[in-house]
Short mmCIF file of C-alpha atoms in Angstrom, two decimals:
data_model
loop_
_atom_site.label_atom_id
_atom_site.label_comp_id
_atom_site.label_asym_id
_atom_site.label_seq_id
_atom_site.Cartn_x
_atom_site.Cartn_y
_atom_site.Cartn_z
CA MET A 884 3.11 -16.34 -21.49
CA LYS A 885 3.57 -17.59 -17.93
CA ASP A 886 0.43 -18.88 -16.22
CA TYR A 887 0.29 -16.75 -13.09
CA LYS A 888 -1.91 -17.91 -10.22
CA LEU A 889 -2.12 -14.60 -8.33
CA TYR A 890 -2.26 -11.00 -9.52
CA LEU A 891 -1.38 -8.19 -7.09
CA ILE A 892 -3.03 -5.13 -8.62
CA ASP A 893 -2.38 -1.47 -7.90
CA LEU A 894 -5.35 0.89 -7.99
CA ASP A 895 -4.66 4.58 -8.71
CA GLY A 896 -3.12 4.82 -12.17
CA THR A 897 -4.00 1.22 -12.97
CA VAL A 898 -7.76 0.79 -12.46
CA TYR A 899 -8.65 4.45 -12.03
CA ARG A 900 -6.96 7.83 -11.99
CA GLY A 901 -8.59 9.86 -9.23
CA ASP A 902 -12.24 10.04 -10.29
CA GLU A 903 -11.45 8.95 -13.86
CA THR A 904 -11.96 5.31 -14.83
CA ILE A 905 -9.14 3.57 -16.69
CA ALA A 906 -11.14 1.29 -18.97
CA SER A 907 -8.24 -1.04 -19.75
CA GLY A 908 -7.66 -1.61 -16.04
CA VAL A 909 -11.31 -2.33 -15.35
CA ASN A 910 -11.47 -4.70 -18.32
CA PHE A 911 -8.34 -6.44 -17.05
CA VAL A 912 -9.98 -7.14 -13.69
CA HIS A 913 -13.13 -8.36 -15.42
CA ARG A 914 -11.04 -10.79 -17.48
CA LEU A 915 -9.32 -12.10 -14.34
CA GLN A 916 -12.68 -12.65 -12.70
CA GLN A 917 -14.06 -14.42 -15.76
CA GLU A 918 -11.03 -16.73 -15.87
CA GLY A 919 -11.31 -17.47 -12.15
CA LYS A 920 -7.85 -16.08 -11.42
CA ASP A 921 -6.95 -15.14 -7.86
CA TYR A 922 -6.29 -11.43 -7.39
CA LEU A 923 -5.67 -8.94 -4.62
CA PHE A 924 -5.79 -5.16 -4.89
CA LEU A 925 -2.52 -4.06 -3.31
CA THR A 926 -2.65 -0.34 -2.62
CA ASN A 927 -0.41 2.05 -0.69
CA ASN A 928 -3.43 4.15 0.27
CA THR A 929 -4.21 4.11 3.99
CA THR A 930 -6.82 6.90 4.01
CA ARG A 931 -9.75 4.60 3.11
CA THR A 932 -11.26 1.64 4.95
CA LEU A 933 -11.63 -1.62 3.04
CA GLU A 934 -15.33 -0.91 2.60
CA MET A 935 -14.53 2.50 1.15
CA VAL A 936 -12.09 0.94 -1.34
CA VAL A 937 -14.73 -1.59 -2.44
CA GLU A 938 -17.29 1.19 -2.83
CA LYS A 939 -14.90 3.28 -4.92
CA LEU A 940 -14.10 0.32 -7.15
CA ALA A 941 -17.83 -0.26 -7.70
CA LYS A 942 -18.16 3.31 -8.97
CA HIS A 943 -15.56 2.46 -11.61
CA GLY A 944 -17.32 -0.75 -12.64
CA VAL A 945 -15.41 -3.30 -10.58
CA VAL A 946 -17.53 -5.48 -8.30
CA THR A 947 -15.43 -7.12 -5.58
CA ASP A 948 -15.29 -7.51 -1.79
CA THR A 949 -13.01 -6.65 1.11
CA LYS A 950 -11.27 -10.04 0.94
CA HIS A 951 -9.69 -8.87 -2.31
CA VAL A 952 -8.15 -5.69 -0.86
CA TYR A 953 -4.88 -5.43 1.08
CA THR A 954 -3.46 -2.18 2.44
CA PRO A 955 -0.40 -1.01 4.41
CA SER A 956 -2.79 -0.40 7.33
CA MET A 957 -3.46 -4.13 7.47
CA ALA A 958 0.16 -5.09 6.89
CA THR A 959 1.41 -2.68 9.57
CA ALA A 960 -1.02 -3.99 12.18
CA THR A 961 -0.08 -7.57 11.34
CA TYR A 962 3.63 -6.75 11.46
CA ILE A 963 3.33 -5.33 14.99
CA LEU A 964 1.06 -8.13 16.21
CA ASN A 965 3.60 -10.69 15.00
CA LYS A 966 6.18 -8.97 17.22
CA HIS A 967 3.87 -9.19 20.25
CA PRO A 968 1.90 -12.44 19.93
CA HIS A 969 0.99 -12.65 23.62
CA ASP A 970 0.59 -9.00 24.63
CA LYS A 971 -2.92 -7.97 25.68
CA LYS A 972 -2.54 -4.26 24.88
CA ILE A 973 0.01 -2.57 22.63
CA GLY A 974 0.34 1.18 22.96
CA VAL A 975 0.37 3.05 19.64
CA TYR A 976 0.32 6.66 18.58
CA ILE A 977 -1.22 7.02 15.13
CA ILE A 978 -0.90 9.82 12.62
CA GLY A 979 -3.30 9.09 9.79
CA GLU A 980 -6.87 9.04 8.58
CA ILE A 981 -9.87 6.74 8.96
CA GLY A 982 -8.44 3.81 7.01
CA LEU A 983 -5.42 3.52 9.28
CA LYS A 984 -7.18 4.30 12.55
CA SER A 985 -10.06 1.95 11.80
CA GLU A 986 -7.70 -0.95 11.15
CA PHE A 987 -5.85 -0.47 14.42
CA LEU A 988 -8.69 0.52 16.72
CA ASN A 989 -11.77 -1.19 15.29
CA GLU A 990 -10.32 -4.39 13.85
CA HIS A 991 -7.77 -5.23 16.52
CA CYS A 992 -8.56 -5.00 20.21
CA GLU A 993 -4.89 -5.57 21.03
CA PHE A 994 -4.05 -1.94 20.25
CA GLN A 995 -4.58 1.03 22.53
CA LEU A 996 -4.06 4.70 21.72
CA ASN A 997 -1.29 6.16 23.83
CA GLU A 998 0.14 9.66 23.47
CA GLU A 999 2.40 9.52 26.53
CA ASN A 1000 4.57 6.42 26.16
CA PRO A 1001 3.52 4.33 23.15
CA GLU A 1002 5.57 1.37 22.00
CA TYR A 1003 4.99 2.36 18.38
CA VAL A 1004 4.46 5.54 16.39
CA VAL A 1005 2.65 4.68 13.15
CA VAL A 1006 2.53 7.37 10.47
CA GLY A 1007 0.18 7.26 7.49
CA MET A 1008 -1.06 9.90 5.07
CA ASP A 1009 -2.82 12.66 7.01
CA THR A 1010 -4.21 15.68 5.16
CA ASP A 1011 -4.94 17.22 8.56
CA LEU A 1012 -1.37 16.92 9.81
CA THR A 1013 -0.66 19.44 12.57
CA TYR A 1014 2.39 20.59 14.45
CA HIS A 1015 0.92 19.06 17.61
CA LYS A 1016 0.76 15.60 16.00
CA VAL A 1017 4.36 15.86 14.84
CA ARG A 1018 5.43 17.05 18.27
CA VAL A 1019 3.76 14.10 20.04
CA ALA A 1020 5.28 11.66 17.55
CA THR A 1021 8.71 13.22 17.91
CA ARG A 1022 8.63 13.05 21.71
CA ALA A 1023 7.50 9.41 21.68
CA ILE A 1024 10.20 8.33 19.21
CA ARG A 1025 12.89 10.16 21.16
CA ASN A 1026 11.65 8.29 24.25
CA GLY A 1027 12.12 4.94 22.53
CA ALA A 1028 8.98 4.23 20.49
CA THR A 1029 9.50 2.31 17.25
CA PHE A 1030 8.88 4.56 14.24
CA ILE A 1031 6.87 2.94 11.43
CA GLY A 1032 5.76 4.58 8.18
CA THR A 1033 2.96 2.90 6.25
CA ASN A 1034 4.63 3.86 2.96
CA ALA A 1035 7.44 6.04 1.66
CA ASP A 1036 5.61 7.86 -1.17
CA LEU A 1037 7.10 11.35 -1.24
CA ASN A 1038 4.41 12.61 -3.62
CA LEU A 1039 0.92 11.60 -4.71
CA PRO A 1040 -0.80 12.48 -8.01
CA LEU A 1041 -3.93 14.58 -7.61
CA GLY A 1042 -5.27 15.62 -10.99
CA ASP A 1043 -2.43 17.45 -12.71
CA GLU A 1044 -0.69 18.14 -9.39
CA LEU A 1045 1.80 16.19 -7.30
CA ILE A 1046 0.98 16.69 -3.62
CA PRO A 1047 3.11 15.76 -0.58
CA GLY A 1048 2.74 12.10 0.33
CA ASN A 1049 3.30 10.10 3.49
CA GLY A 1050 7.01 9.80 2.84
CA SER A 1051 7.29 13.58 3.08
CA GLN A 1052 5.50 13.53 6.43
CA CYS A 1053 7.82 10.81 7.67
CA GLU A 1054 10.87 12.77 6.51
CA PHE A 1055 9.68 15.70 8.65
CA ILE A 1056 9.52 13.48 11.72
CA ALA A 1057 12.77 11.70 10.83
CA ALA A 1058 14.57 15.05 10.66
CA ALA A 1059 13.18 16.03 14.06
CA THR A 1060 14.08 12.73 15.73
CA GLY A 1061 17.19 11.57 13.95
CA GLN A 1062 15.40 8.24 13.42
CA LYS A 1063 14.48 6.75 10.05
CA PRO A 1064 11.17 4.87 9.95
CA LEU A 1065 10.62 1.27 9.05
CA TYR A 1066 8.44 1.35 5.95
CA ILE A 1067 5.81 -1.33 5.31
CA GLY A 1068 4.12 -0.50 1.99
CA LYS A 1069 5.38 -0.78 -1.58
CA PRO A 1070 8.19 -0.92 -2.66
CA GLU A 1071 9.16 -2.72 0.55
CA PRO A 1072 8.92 -6.53 0.43
CA ILE A 1073 7.08 -6.65 3.78
CA ILE A 1074 3.63 -5.92 2.34
CA VAL A 1075 4.15 -8.26 -0.63
CA ASP A 1076 5.34 -11.10 1.59
CA MET A 1077 2.31 -10.66 3.84
CA ALA A 1078 -0.02 -10.60 0.83
CA LEU A 1079 1.48 -13.88 -0.36
CA LYS A 1080 1.02 -15.48 3.05
CA LEU A 1081 -2.57 -14.24 3.14
CA THR A 1082 -3.40 -15.80 -0.22
CA GLY A 1083 -1.28 -18.92 0.12
CA HIS A 1084 0.57 -18.30 -3.15
CA THR A 1085 4.31 -18.27 -3.79
CA SER A 1086 6.39 -15.48 -5.30
CA ASP A 1087 7.18 -17.43 -8.48
CA GLU A 1088 3.49 -17.86 -9.37
CA THR A 1089 2.57 -14.20 -8.74
CA LEU A 1090 2.53 -11.08 -10.93
CA ILE A 1091 2.44 -7.57 -9.49
CA VAL A 1092 0.60 -5.11 -11.73
CA GLY A 1093 0.92 -1.33 -11.54
CA ASP A 1094 1.68 2.00 -13.15
CA ASN A 1095 4.39 3.26 -10.82
CA TYR A 1096 7.93 2.02 -11.36
CA ASN A 1097 9.19 3.33 -8.02
CA THR A 1098 6.51 1.60 -5.94
CA ASP A 1099 4.79 -1.24 -7.79
CA ILE A 1100 7.64 -2.47 -9.97
CA ARG A 1101 10.36 -2.05 -7.36
CA ALA A 1102 8.13 -3.96 -4.93
CA GLY A 1103 8.30 -6.83 -7.39
CA PHE A 1104 12.08 -6.54 -7.68
CA ASN A 1105 12.46 -6.48 -3.90
CA SER A 1106 10.26 -9.53 -3.31
CA ASP A 1107 11.26 -11.66 -6.33
CA VAL A 1108 7.82 -11.34 -7.88
CA ASP A 1109 7.40 -10.78 -11.64
CA GLN A 1110 6.19 -7.32 -12.62
CA LEU A 1111 3.80 -5.84 -15.18
CA LEU A 1112 4.16 -2.10 -15.79
CA THR A 1113 1.26 -0.36 -17.50
CA LEU A 1114 1.87 3.10 -18.94
CA THR A 1115 -1.55 4.42 -17.93
CA GLY A 1116 -0.36 6.26 -14.82
CA VAL A 1117 2.67 8.09 -13.54
CA THR A 1118 5.58 6.23 -15.18
CA THR A 1119 6.53 6.78 -18.83
CA LYS A 1120 8.94 4.90 -21.07
CA GLU A 1121 11.37 7.78 -20.73
CA ASP A 1122 11.30 7.43 -16.94
CA ILE A 1123 12.70 3.90 -17.08
CA ALA A 1124 15.32 4.44 -19.76
CA GLY A 1125 18.56 2.89 -18.54
CA LYS A 1126 16.87 1.26 -15.55
CA ARG A 1127 16.14 -2.38 -14.83
CA LYS A 1128 13.22 -3.41 -17.02
CA PRO A 1129 10.01 -4.94 -15.65
CA THR A 1130 9.08 -8.46 -16.66
CA ILE A 1131 6.27 -7.13 -18.85
CA LEU A 1132 5.72 -3.63 -20.24
CA VAL A 1133 2.42 -2.57 -21.87
CA ASN A 1134 0.90 0.69 -23.02
CA SER A 1135 -2.36 -0.41 -21.41
CA LEU A 1136 -3.64 -3.59 -19.78
CA ASP A 1137 -5.70 -4.35 -22.88
CA GLU A 1138 -2.43 -5.58 -24.39
CA TYR A 1139 -1.94 -8.26 -21.72
CA LYS A 1140 -3.23 -11.72 -22.57
CA ILE A 1141 -4.40 -13.73 -19.56
#
Protein backbone atom coordinates (compact mmCIF):
# COMPACT_ATOMS: atom_id res chain seq x y z
CA MET A 1 0.00 0.00 0.00
CA LYS A 2 1.33 3.43 -0.96
CA ASP A 3 2.46 5.62 1.94
CA TYR A 4 0.37 8.74 1.44
CA LYS A 5 1.45 11.93 3.20
CA LEU A 6 -1.84 13.85 2.90
CA TYR A 7 -5.47 12.72 3.02
CA LEU A 8 -8.18 14.98 1.59
CA ILE A 9 -11.36 13.76 3.28
CA ASP A 10 -14.96 14.39 2.30
CA LEU A 11 -17.49 14.79 5.10
CA ASP A 12 -21.14 13.99 4.31
CA GLY A 13 -21.35 10.33 3.34
CA THR A 14 -17.82 9.67 4.55
CA VAL A 15 -17.60 10.77 8.21
CA TYR A 16 -21.30 11.37 8.78
CA ARG A 17 -24.57 11.15 6.91
CA GLY A 18 -26.65 14.15 7.95
CA ASP A 19 -27.06 13.70 11.70
CA GLU A 20 -25.99 10.05 11.57
CA THR A 21 -22.40 9.15 12.45
CA ILE A 22 -20.52 6.84 10.08
CA ALA A 23 -18.39 4.91 12.56
CA SER A 24 -15.91 3.65 9.97
CA GLY A 25 -15.25 7.22 8.82
CA VAL A 26 -14.74 8.49 12.35
CA ASN A 27 -12.43 5.57 13.14
CA PHE A 28 -10.49 6.30 9.95
CA VAL A 29 -9.83 9.89 11.07
CA HIS A 30 -8.83 8.68 14.52
CA ARG A 31 -6.31 6.30 12.95
CA LEU A 32 -4.86 9.11 10.82
CA GLN A 33 -4.48 11.27 13.90
CA GLN A 34 -2.83 8.47 15.87
CA GLU A 35 -0.36 7.85 13.04
CA GLY A 36 0.42 11.56 12.75
CA LYS A 37 -0.75 11.73 9.14
CA ASP A 38 -1.58 15.09 7.62
CA TYR A 39 -5.24 15.47 6.66
CA LEU A 40 -7.64 18.12 5.46
CA PHE A 41 -11.43 17.89 5.39
CA LEU A 42 -12.31 18.92 1.85
CA THR A 43 -16.02 19.64 1.63
CA ASN A 44 -18.24 21.20 -1.03
CA ASN A 45 -20.51 22.64 1.66
CA THR A 46 -20.46 26.45 1.83
CA THR A 47 -23.39 26.91 4.23
CA ARG A 48 -21.28 26.49 7.40
CA THR A 49 -18.39 28.53 8.76
CA LEU A 50 -15.19 26.69 9.64
CA GLU A 51 -16.12 26.86 13.30
CA MET A 52 -19.50 25.32 12.55
CA VAL A 53 -17.83 22.45 10.65
CA VAL A 54 -15.48 21.79 13.57
CA GLU A 55 -18.41 21.84 15.99
CA LYS A 56 -20.39 19.39 13.85
CA LEU A 57 -17.42 17.05 13.61
CA ALA A 58 -17.07 17.11 17.40
CA LYS A 59 -20.67 15.94 17.72
CA HIS A 60 -19.71 12.90 15.65
CA GLY A 61 -16.63 12.15 17.74
CA VAL A 62 -13.93 13.86 15.67
CA VAL A 63 -11.85 16.45 17.53
CA THR A 64 -10.05 18.77 15.11
CA ASP A 65 -9.59 22.48 14.38
CA THR A 66 -10.28 24.99 11.61
CA LYS A 67 -6.79 24.51 10.13
CA HIS A 68 -7.92 21.05 9.04
CA VAL A 69 -10.97 22.25 7.08
CA TYR A 70 -11.02 23.63 3.53
CA THR A 71 -14.16 24.75 1.72
CA PRO A 72 -15.11 26.21 -1.68
CA SER A 73 -15.82 29.48 0.16
CA MET A 74 -12.13 29.71 1.02
CA ALA A 75 -10.97 28.54 -2.39
CA THR A 76 -13.26 31.00 -4.21
CA ALA A 77 -12.06 33.96 -2.15
CA THR A 78 -8.44 32.95 -2.73
CA TYR A 79 -9.03 32.48 -6.46
CA ILE A 80 -10.42 36.01 -6.81
CA LEU A 81 -7.73 37.58 -4.61
CA ASN A 82 -5.06 35.95 -6.76
CA LYS A 83 -6.59 37.72 -9.76
CA HIS A 84 -6.45 41.10 -7.97
CA PRO A 85 -3.33 41.09 -5.78
CA HIS A 86 -3.12 44.87 -5.47
CA ASP A 87 -6.77 45.95 -5.47
CA LYS A 88 -7.99 47.56 -2.25
CA LYS A 89 -11.68 46.73 -2.71
CA ILE A 90 -13.25 44.11 -4.96
CA GLY A 91 -16.97 44.40 -5.56
CA VAL A 92 -18.88 41.13 -5.17
CA TYR A 93 -22.51 40.11 -5.16
CA ILE A 94 -23.02 36.96 -3.11
CA ILE A 95 -25.83 34.45 -3.19
CA GLY A 96 -25.28 32.05 -0.31
CA GLU A 97 -25.46 31.43 3.40
CA ILE A 98 -23.34 32.28 6.44
CA GLY A 99 -20.36 30.11 5.52
CA LEU A 100 -19.85 31.86 2.19
CA LYS A 101 -20.69 35.38 3.35
CA SER A 102 -18.52 35.09 6.45
CA GLU A 103 -15.50 34.05 4.41
CA PHE A 104 -15.82 36.98 2.03
CA LEU A 105 -16.94 39.72 4.38
CA ASN A 106 -15.43 38.80 7.76
CA GLU A 107 -12.17 37.12 6.76
CA HIS A 108 -11.14 39.33 3.86
CA CYS A 109 -11.37 43.11 4.03
CA GLU A 110 -10.57 43.32 0.31
CA PHE A 111 -14.16 42.43 -0.61
CA GLN A 112 -17.11 44.78 -0.64
CA LEU A 113 -20.76 43.92 -1.24
CA ASN A 114 -22.02 45.56 -4.40
CA GLU A 115 -25.43 44.98 -5.97
CA GLU A 116 -25.12 47.63 -8.68
CA ASN A 117 -21.90 46.90 -10.57
CA PRO A 118 -19.93 44.09 -8.91
CA GLU A 119 -16.87 42.60 -10.57
CA TYR A 120 -17.95 39.13 -9.46
CA VAL A 121 -21.18 37.27 -8.81
CA VAL A 122 -20.47 34.36 -6.45
CA VAL A 123 -23.21 31.76 -6.06
CA GLY A 124 -23.28 29.19 -3.26
CA MET A 125 -26.03 27.03 -1.80
CA ASP A 126 -28.86 29.24 -0.55
CA THR A 127 -31.98 27.66 0.94
CA ASP A 128 -33.51 31.15 1.01
CA LEU A 129 -32.98 31.80 -2.69
CA THR A 130 -35.41 34.41 -3.99
CA TYR A 131 -36.35 35.78 -7.37
CA HIS A 132 -34.87 39.12 -6.35
CA LYS A 133 -31.44 37.54 -5.72
CA VAL A 134 -31.51 35.81 -9.09
CA ARG A 135 -32.58 39.03 -10.78
CA VAL A 136 -29.71 41.03 -9.23
CA ALA A 137 -27.23 38.31 -10.18
CA THR A 138 -28.58 38.12 -13.72
CA ARG A 139 -28.35 41.88 -14.24
CA ALA A 140 -24.79 42.01 -12.90
CA ILE A 141 -23.58 39.13 -15.09
CA ARG A 142 -25.23 40.63 -18.17
CA ASN A 143 -23.39 43.86 -17.34
CA GLY A 144 -20.03 42.08 -17.32
CA ALA A 145 -19.55 40.57 -13.86
CA THR A 146 -17.65 37.28 -13.73
CA PHE A 147 -19.98 34.43 -12.76
CA ILE A 148 -18.52 31.96 -10.23
CA GLY A 149 -20.27 28.95 -8.71
CA THR A 150 -18.79 27.50 -5.53
CA ASN A 151 -19.70 23.99 -6.69
CA ALA A 152 -21.73 22.26 -9.39
CA ASP A 153 -23.70 19.77 -7.23
CA LEU A 154 -27.10 19.48 -8.89
CA ASN A 155 -28.55 17.58 -5.93
CA LEU A 156 -27.76 17.06 -2.26
CA PRO A 157 -28.79 14.10 -0.08
CA LEU A 158 -31.07 15.01 2.80
CA GLY A 159 -32.23 11.91 4.61
CA ASP A 160 -33.92 9.76 1.98
CA GLU A 161 -34.45 12.75 -0.31
CA LEU A 162 -32.33 14.39 -2.99
CA ILE A 163 -32.82 18.16 -2.81
CA PRO A 164 -31.72 20.80 -5.34
CA GLY A 165 -28.08 21.75 -4.91
CA ASN A 166 -25.99 24.76 -5.85
CA GLY A 167 -25.49 23.51 -9.38
CA SER A 168 -29.24 23.72 -9.93
CA GLN A 169 -29.25 27.32 -8.70
CA CYS A 170 -26.38 28.15 -11.02
CA GLU A 171 -28.18 26.52 -13.96
CA PHE A 172 -31.13 28.83 -13.31
CA ILE A 173 -28.88 31.88 -13.52
CA ALA A 174 -26.93 30.46 -16.47
CA ALA A 175 -30.17 30.02 -18.41
CA ALA A 176 -31.17 33.60 -17.66
CA THR A 177 -27.80 35.09 -18.62
CA GLY A 178 -26.49 32.81 -21.32
CA GLN A 179 -23.28 32.57 -19.27
CA LYS A 180 -21.90 29.39 -17.73
CA PRO A 181 -20.22 29.82 -14.33
CA LEU A 182 -16.67 29.00 -13.43
CA TYR A 183 -16.92 26.29 -10.78
CA ILE A 184 -14.41 26.08 -7.92
CA GLY A 185 -15.39 23.08 -5.77
CA LYS A 186 -15.10 19.36 -6.41
CA PRO A 187 -14.80 17.83 -9.00
CA GLU A 188 -12.90 20.83 -10.37
CA PRO A 189 -9.12 20.73 -9.88
CA ILE A 190 -9.05 24.33 -8.61
CA ILE A 191 -10.00 23.48 -5.02
CA VAL A 192 -7.69 20.46 -4.90
CA ASP A 193 -4.75 22.43 -6.27
CA MET A 194 -5.33 25.15 -3.68
CA ALA A 195 -5.57 22.57 -0.89
CA LEU A 196 -2.23 21.12 -1.98
CA LYS A 197 -0.61 24.55 -1.98
CA LEU A 198 -2.05 25.24 1.46
CA THR A 199 -0.59 22.05 2.92
CA GLY A 200 2.65 22.02 0.97
CA HIS A 201 2.08 18.50 -0.37
CA THR A 202 2.26 17.25 -3.95
CA SER A 203 -0.42 15.44 -5.92
CA ASP A 204 1.53 12.16 -6.06
CA GLU A 205 1.72 11.89 -2.25
CA THR A 206 -1.97 12.68 -1.67
CA LEU A 207 -5.12 10.54 -1.46
CA ILE A 208 -8.61 12.00 -1.82
CA VAL A 209 -11.21 10.10 0.20
CA GLY A 210 -14.96 10.26 -0.37
CA ASP A 211 -18.26 8.56 -1.06
CA ASN A 212 -19.33 10.43 -4.19
CA TYR A 213 -17.89 9.30 -7.51
CA ASN A 214 -19.07 12.40 -9.37
CA THR A 215 -17.47 14.89 -6.97
CA ASP A 216 -14.76 13.32 -4.80
CA ILE A 217 -13.40 10.70 -7.18
CA ARG A 218 -13.63 12.83 -10.30
CA ALA A 219 -11.81 15.59 -8.38
CA GLY A 220 -8.97 13.11 -7.98
CA PHE A 221 -9.04 12.21 -11.67
CA ASN A 222 -9.02 15.88 -12.66
CA SER A 223 -6.10 16.81 -10.41
CA ASP A 224 -3.96 13.65 -10.77
CA VAL A 225 -4.51 12.68 -7.15
CA ASP A 226 -5.15 9.04 -6.16
CA GLN A 227 -8.69 8.29 -5.02
CA LEU A 228 -10.35 6.17 -2.35
CA LEU A 229 -14.06 5.53 -2.82
CA THR A 230 -16.00 4.32 0.21
CA LEU A 231 -19.44 2.82 -0.37
CA THR A 232 -20.94 4.39 2.75
CA GLY A 233 -22.66 7.27 0.96
CA VAL A 234 -24.29 8.05 -2.34
CA THR A 235 -22.29 5.95 -4.82
CA THR A 236 -22.84 2.20 -5.20
CA LYS A 237 -20.85 -0.42 -7.10
CA GLU A 238 -23.58 -0.47 -9.71
CA ASP A 239 -23.17 3.28 -10.24
CA ILE A 240 -19.57 2.89 -11.38
CA ALA A 241 -20.00 -0.17 -13.56
CA GLY A 242 -18.24 0.49 -16.86
CA LYS A 243 -16.66 3.71 -15.58
CA ARG A 244 -13.07 4.52 -14.75
CA LYS A 245 -12.25 2.83 -11.46
CA PRO A 246 -10.89 4.70 -8.43
CA THR A 247 -7.44 3.83 -7.14
CA ILE A 248 -8.97 2.14 -4.10
CA LEU A 249 -12.52 0.88 -3.54
CA VAL A 250 -13.79 -0.19 -0.09
CA ASN A 251 -17.15 -1.05 1.39
CA SER A 252 -16.22 1.05 4.41
CA LEU A 253 -13.10 2.86 5.59
CA ASP A 254 -12.51 0.13 8.18
CA GLU A 255 -11.11 -1.90 5.28
CA TYR A 256 -8.37 0.64 4.52
CA LYS A 257 -5.01 0.00 6.14
CA ILE A 258 -3.02 3.14 6.93
